[in-house]
Amino acid sequence: MERNNLWNANLYDGRHNFVSQFGQSLVELLAPKPGERILDLGCGTGDLAHQIYENGVDVVGVDSSVNMVEQAKNKYPDINFIVEDATSLEYDSEFDAVFSNATLHWVKPPIKALLGIYDSLKPGGRFVAEFGGKGNVQTISNGILFEIEAAGFEFKKAHFPWFYPSIAEYSTLMEEVGFRVTFAQHFDRPTTLDGDDGLRNWIQMFGNQLFTGVPEESRAQIITNVENHLKEILHKDGRWVADYKRIRVIGIKE
Ligand code: BEZ
């Protein structure tokens, strides 16, 4: 997983806590039942794993970021949190469900994660996930790429950290590993970013990899140029609104 291990877990819980707030309705879609054993893949700082746990579930939370897992363990010491990458899961038919919120757009190759997810599930088990879908944050990423190149630096495709599939593309991958896809949805989720520096903070927290090869001293000015360029489009009623597009899927292991 290309997800940055240096993510600041406090910032994630503070300014970017919309990630787990939006995830609450995904927990409803998961419909956890007492006595179930559920894997939370990409658990971040553990808030949704905790919600699932509160339903009487035996939860295991995994995340590739050491910082996130440390913070999750401090917040919820009764839950089992483990540092683990989504492409190297080694569970064997032991979970009733695999749940994943706002993670799988960081995971490449996606088929490797799907194979591990499928193997982790008991027969009849469910995979319930939400993540960035086709066109996610496209206005922001196009704006960054444009300004990086306008400043005279090269942007290489390999530095694009995310995988944003359509539901057709992702359902096909799910079927390839053996899932019966029972639900797939692609929807807009305009997401308000906190404060005047909301876009800058978002770019610094999540978009760092796009700046690979750009000298540190040039980055702040490039981000200022992105803000100026995108203000007309993404700044509404005094607030920055990111152009999130999500997909939600449910697959059953048959
Ligand atoms: C998302 O949740 O869609 C997302 C979060 C961070 C970076 C890119 C996308």
Short mmCIF file of C-alpha atoms and ligand atoms in Angstrom, two decimals:
data_model
loop_
_atom_site.label_atom_id
_atom_site.label_comp_id
_atom_site.label_asym_id
_atom_site.label_seq_id
_atom_site.Cartn_x
_atom_site.Cartn_y
_atom_site.Cartn_z
CA MET A 1 0.00 0.00 0.00
CA GLU A 2 1.42 3.39 -0.96
CA ARG A 3 -0.26 5.06 1.96
CA ASN A 4 2.12 7.42 3.72
CA ASN A 5 3.42 5.93 6.92
CA LEU A 6 4.30 9.37 8.22
CA TRP A 7 0.69 10.53 8.30
CA ASN A 8 0.06 12.58 11.36
CA ALA A 9 -2.53 10.61 13.30
CA ASN A 10 -3.53 13.67 15.37
CA LEU A 11 -4.26 15.72 12.25
CA TYR A 12 -6.20 12.77 10.86
CA ASP A 13 -8.34 12.69 14.01
CA GLY A 14 -8.66 16.48 14.09
CA ARG A 15 -9.02 18.34 10.81
CA HIS A 16 -9.70 15.25 8.72
CA ASN A 17 -12.08 13.41 11.01
CA PHE A 18 -14.78 13.58 8.31
CA VAL A 19 -13.22 10.32 7.08
CA SER A 20 -14.67 8.31 9.97
CA GLN A 21 -17.79 10.50 10.29
CA PHE A 22 -18.83 9.61 6.76
CA GLY A 23 -18.00 5.98 7.54
CA GLN A 24 -20.79 5.68 10.09
CA SER A 25 -23.40 5.00 7.43
CA LEU A 26 -21.11 2.34 5.97
CA VAL A 27 -21.21 0.59 9.36
CA GLU A 28 -25.01 0.61 8.98
CA LEU A 29 -24.62 -1.06 5.59
CA LEU A 30 -22.34 -3.65 7.21
CA ALA A 31 -25.05 -4.34 9.84
CA PRO A 32 -22.70 -6.01 12.35
CA LYS A 33 -24.26 -8.65 14.61
CA PRO A 34 -23.27 -9.74 18.11
CA GLY A 35 -20.84 -12.65 18.09
CA GLU A 36 -19.52 -11.99 14.59
CA ARG A 37 -15.79 -11.74 13.85
CA ILE A 38 -15.04 -8.80 11.54
CA LEU A 39 -11.86 -7.49 9.93
CA ASP A 40 -11.62 -3.69 9.56
CA LEU A 41 -9.18 -3.22 6.69
CA GLY A 42 -7.49 0.20 6.82
CA CYS A 43 -8.79 0.97 10.29
CA GLY A 44 -6.92 4.30 10.63
CA THR A 45 -7.15 5.51 14.22
CA GLY A 46 -9.83 2.96 15.07
CA ASP A 47 -13.10 4.93 15.37
CA LEU A 48 -15.15 2.71 13.08
CA ALA A 49 -13.60 -0.49 14.46
CA HIS A 50 -14.76 0.77 17.85
CA GLN A 51 -18.31 1.35 16.56
CA ILE A 52 -18.37 -2.17 15.17
CA TYR A 53 -17.00 -3.52 18.46
CA GLU A 54 -19.80 -1.76 20.36
CA ASN A 55 -22.22 -4.10 18.56
CA GLY A 56 -20.77 -7.08 20.42
CA VAL A 57 -18.41 -7.99 17.59
CA ASP A 58 -14.92 -9.47 17.82
CA VAL A 59 -13.04 -6.92 15.68
CA VAL A 60 -9.53 -7.01 14.28
CA GLY A 61 -8.34 -3.64 12.90
CA VAL A 62 -5.43 -3.57 10.47
CA ASP A 63 -3.65 -0.62 8.89
CA SER A 64 -0.32 -0.21 7.10
CA SER A 65 0.50 2.96 9.05
CA VAL A 66 2.38 2.42 12.31
CA ASN A 67 1.29 5.86 13.56
CA MET A 68 -2.38 5.16 12.97
CA VAL A 69 -2.24 1.77 14.66
CA GLU A 70 -0.42 3.23 17.68
CA GLN A 71 -3.09 5.91 18.02
CA ALA A 72 -5.88 3.33 17.60
CA LYS A 73 -4.39 1.14 20.35
CA ASN A 74 -4.13 4.11 22.71
CA LYS A 75 -7.72 5.12 22.08
CA TYR A 76 -9.28 1.66 22.19
CA PRO A 77 -7.05 -0.71 24.20
CA ASP A 78 -9.69 -3.49 24.21
CA ILE A 79 -9.54 -3.92 20.44
CA ASN A 80 -6.91 -5.90 18.57
CA PHE A 81 -5.11 -3.54 16.13
CA ILE A 82 -2.29 -4.79 13.92
CA VAL A 83 0.10 -3.13 11.44
CA GLU A 84 -0.58 -4.96 8.20
CA ASP A 85 -0.69 -4.12 4.51
CA ALA A 86 -3.88 -4.76 2.53
CA THR A 87 -1.89 -6.61 -0.13
CA SER A 88 -0.40 -9.13 2.30
CA LEU A 89 -3.37 -10.44 4.28
CA GLU A 90 -2.88 -14.05 5.34
CA TYR A 91 -6.14 -14.97 7.05
CA ASP A 92 -7.81 -18.23 6.20
CA SER A 93 -11.64 -18.30 6.14
CA GLU A 94 -11.98 -16.82 9.62
CA PHE A 95 -14.08 -13.65 9.30
CA ASP A 96 -17.84 -13.22 8.93
CA ALA A 97 -17.19 -9.89 7.22
CA VAL A 98 -14.41 -7.70 5.91
CA PHE A 99 -15.16 -3.99 6.23
CA SER A 100 -13.14 -1.22 4.61
CA ASN A 101 -13.68 2.52 4.59
CA ALA A 102 -11.62 5.10 2.65
CA THR A 103 -8.65 2.79 2.15
CA LEU A 104 -8.81 0.75 -1.03
CA HIS A 105 -8.09 3.72 -3.32
CA TRP A 106 -4.55 3.59 -1.84
CA VAL A 107 -4.05 -0.10 -2.59
CA LYS A 108 -2.29 -1.35 -5.71
CA PRO A 109 -2.59 -3.83 -7.25
CA PRO A 110 -6.27 -4.05 -6.25
CA ILE A 111 -6.58 -7.70 -7.24
CA LYS A 112 -3.98 -8.66 -4.64
CA ALA A 113 -6.03 -7.05 -1.88
CA LEU A 114 -9.23 -8.65 -3.18
CA LEU A 115 -7.66 -12.12 -3.16
CA GLY A 116 -6.58 -11.64 0.48
CA ILE A 117 -10.02 -10.30 1.42
CA TYR A 118 -11.76 -13.25 -0.25
CA ASP A 119 -9.50 -15.77 1.50
CA SER A 120 -10.06 -14.06 4.87
CA LEU A 121 -13.82 -14.62 4.69
CA LYS A 122 -15.76 -17.68 5.80
CA PRO A 123 -17.96 -19.15 3.03
CA GLY A 124 -21.04 -16.91 2.85
CA GLY A 125 -19.10 -14.03 4.46
CA ARG A 126 -19.54 -10.46 3.19
CA PHE A 127 -17.16 -7.76 1.98
CA VAL A 128 -18.49 -4.24 2.53
CA ALA A 129 -16.37 -1.35 1.30
CA GLU A 130 -16.37 2.30 0.39
CA PHE A 131 -13.53 4.22 -1.25
CA GLY A 132 -12.73 6.78 -3.94
CA GLY A 133 -14.39 5.99 -7.26
CA LYS A 134 -13.89 7.10 -10.84
CA GLY A 135 -13.31 10.86 -11.01
CA ASN A 136 -12.59 11.22 -7.29
CA VAL A 137 -10.89 14.56 -6.40
CA GLN A 138 -10.20 15.02 -10.09
CA THR A 139 -10.51 18.79 -9.98
CA ILE A 140 -7.96 18.94 -7.16
CA SER A 141 -5.50 16.49 -8.69
CA ASN A 142 -5.73 18.08 -12.16
CA GLY A 143 -5.11 21.47 -10.52
CA ILE A 144 -2.01 20.17 -8.72
CA LEU A 145 -0.60 18.47 -11.82
CA PHE A 146 -1.20 21.61 -13.88
CA GLU A 147 0.62 23.83 -11.37
CA ILE A 148 3.53 21.39 -10.91
CA GLU A 149 4.12 21.45 -14.67
CA ALA A 150 3.51 25.21 -14.93
CA ALA A 151 6.31 25.64 -12.35
CA GLY A 152 8.65 23.72 -14.67
CA PHE A 153 8.69 20.33 -12.97
CA GLU A 154 7.84 16.97 -14.48
CA PHE A 155 4.95 14.89 -13.21
CA LYS A 156 5.30 11.14 -13.72
CA LYS A 157 2.19 8.94 -13.83
CA ALA A 158 3.85 6.57 -11.37
CA HIS A 159 3.56 9.30 -8.74
CA PHE A 160 -0.24 9.27 -8.91
CA PRO A 161 -0.92 7.37 -5.68
CA TRP A 162 -4.57 6.44 -6.10
CA PHE A 163 -6.74 3.86 -7.83
CA TYR A 164 -10.24 5.20 -8.58
CA PRO A 165 -12.25 2.54 -10.42
CA SER A 166 -15.75 2.70 -11.85
CA ILE A 167 -18.22 0.25 -10.33
CA ALA A 168 -18.07 -1.78 -13.57
CA GLU A 169 -14.30 -2.12 -13.29
CA TYR A 170 -14.31 -2.97 -9.59
CA SER A 171 -17.26 -5.37 -9.77
CA THR A 172 -15.43 -7.23 -12.54
CA LEU A 173 -12.35 -7.57 -10.32
CA MET A 174 -14.54 -8.78 -7.45
CA GLU A 175 -16.14 -11.39 -9.69
CA GLU A 176 -12.72 -12.51 -10.92
CA VAL A 177 -11.74 -13.54 -7.39
CA GLY A 178 -15.07 -15.29 -6.79
CA PHE A 179 -17.38 -12.74 -5.17
CA ARG A 180 -21.07 -12.45 -6.01
CA VAL A 181 -21.54 -8.68 -6.21
CA THR A 182 -24.87 -7.85 -4.58
CA PHE A 183 -24.52 -4.08 -4.40
CA ALA A 184 -22.50 -1.40 -6.22
CA GLN A 185 -23.00 2.35 -6.14
CA HIS A 186 -21.07 5.38 -7.45
CA PHE A 187 -22.01 8.77 -6.00
CA ASP A 188 -20.85 12.34 -5.45
CA ARG A 189 -19.89 13.33 -1.96
CA PRO A 190 -18.88 17.01 -1.89
CA THR A 191 -16.73 17.21 1.24
CA THR A 192 -16.20 20.42 3.19
CA LEU A 193 -12.60 20.97 4.28
CA ASP A 194 -12.13 22.83 7.55
CA GLY A 195 -10.93 26.45 7.55
CA ASP A 196 -9.34 28.89 5.09
CA ASP A 197 -6.37 26.52 4.75
CA GLY A 198 -8.63 23.53 4.17
CA LEU A 199 -7.43 22.77 0.65
CA ARG A 200 -3.76 23.37 1.54
CA ASN A 201 -4.05 21.06 4.58
CA TRP A 202 -5.76 18.36 2.52
CA ILE A 203 -3.04 18.51 -0.15
CA GLN A 204 -0.30 18.35 2.46
CA MET A 205 -1.92 15.45 4.31
CA PHE A 206 -3.01 13.30 1.38
CA GLY A 207 -1.40 14.57 -1.83
CA ASN A 208 2.24 14.63 -0.83
CA GLN A 209 3.22 11.90 -3.26
CA LEU A 210 2.12 13.98 -6.25
CA PHE A 211 5.03 16.29 -5.41
CA THR A 212 7.71 13.61 -5.71
CA GLY A 213 10.74 15.22 -7.37
CA VAL A 214 9.54 18.78 -6.64
CA PRO A 215 11.98 20.52 -4.29
CA GLU A 216 10.59 21.21 -0.83
CA GLU A 217 11.12 24.98 -1.19
CA SER A 218 8.89 25.16 -4.30
CA ARG A 219 5.92 23.25 -2.89
CA ALA A 220 4.23 25.97 -0.81
CA GLN A 221 4.08 28.35 -3.79
CA ILE A 222 2.70 25.62 -6.05
CA ILE A 223 -0.05 24.94 -3.51
CA THR A 224 -0.82 28.67 -3.35
CA ASN A 225 -1.16 28.64 -7.14
CA VAL A 226 -3.51 25.64 -6.89
CA GLU A 227 -5.64 27.53 -4.35
CA ASN A 228 -5.83 30.60 -6.60
CA HIS A 229 -6.63 28.48 -9.64
CA LEU A 230 -9.36 26.42 -7.94
CA LYS A 231 -10.96 29.08 -5.77
CA GLU A 232 -13.67 29.85 -8.30
CA ILE A 233 -14.62 26.19 -8.63
CA LEU A 234 -14.17 24.64 -5.18
CA HIS A 235 -14.63 27.55 -2.76
CA LYS A 236 -18.33 27.86 -1.96
CA ASP A 237 -20.06 30.03 0.66
CA GLY A 238 -16.67 30.79 2.25
CA ARG A 239 -15.57 27.15 2.47
CA TRP A 240 -13.43 24.75 0.49
CA VAL A 241 -15.39 21.77 -0.82
CA ALA A 242 -13.47 18.78 -2.22
CA ASP A 243 -14.95 16.96 -5.20
CA TYR A 244 -15.13 13.49 -3.65
CA LYS A 245 -16.75 10.68 -5.61
CA ARG A 246 -17.15 7.39 -3.84
CA ILE A 247 -18.00 3.83 -4.66
CA ARG A 248 -19.69 1.40 -2.30
CA VAL A 249 -19.75 -2.33 -2.89
CA ILE A 250 -20.97 -5.47 -1.21
CA GLY A 251 -19.72 -8.88 -2.25
CA ILE A 252 -20.57 -12.31 -0.89
CA LYS A 253 -18.04 -15.16 -0.81
CA GLU A 254 -19.60 -18.10 -2.56
C1 BEZ B 1 -10.95 9.79 -0.25
O1 BEZ B 1 -11.35 9.44 0.87
O2 BEZ B 1 -11.62 9.74 -1.27
C2 BEZ B 1 -9.56 10.27 -0.33
C3 BEZ B 1 -8.88 10.58 0.80
C4 BEZ B 1 -7.59 10.99 0.70
C5 BEZ B 1 -7.00 11.10 -0.52
C6 BEZ B 1 -7.69 10.80 -1.65
C7 BEZ B 1 -8.98 10.39 -1.55
#
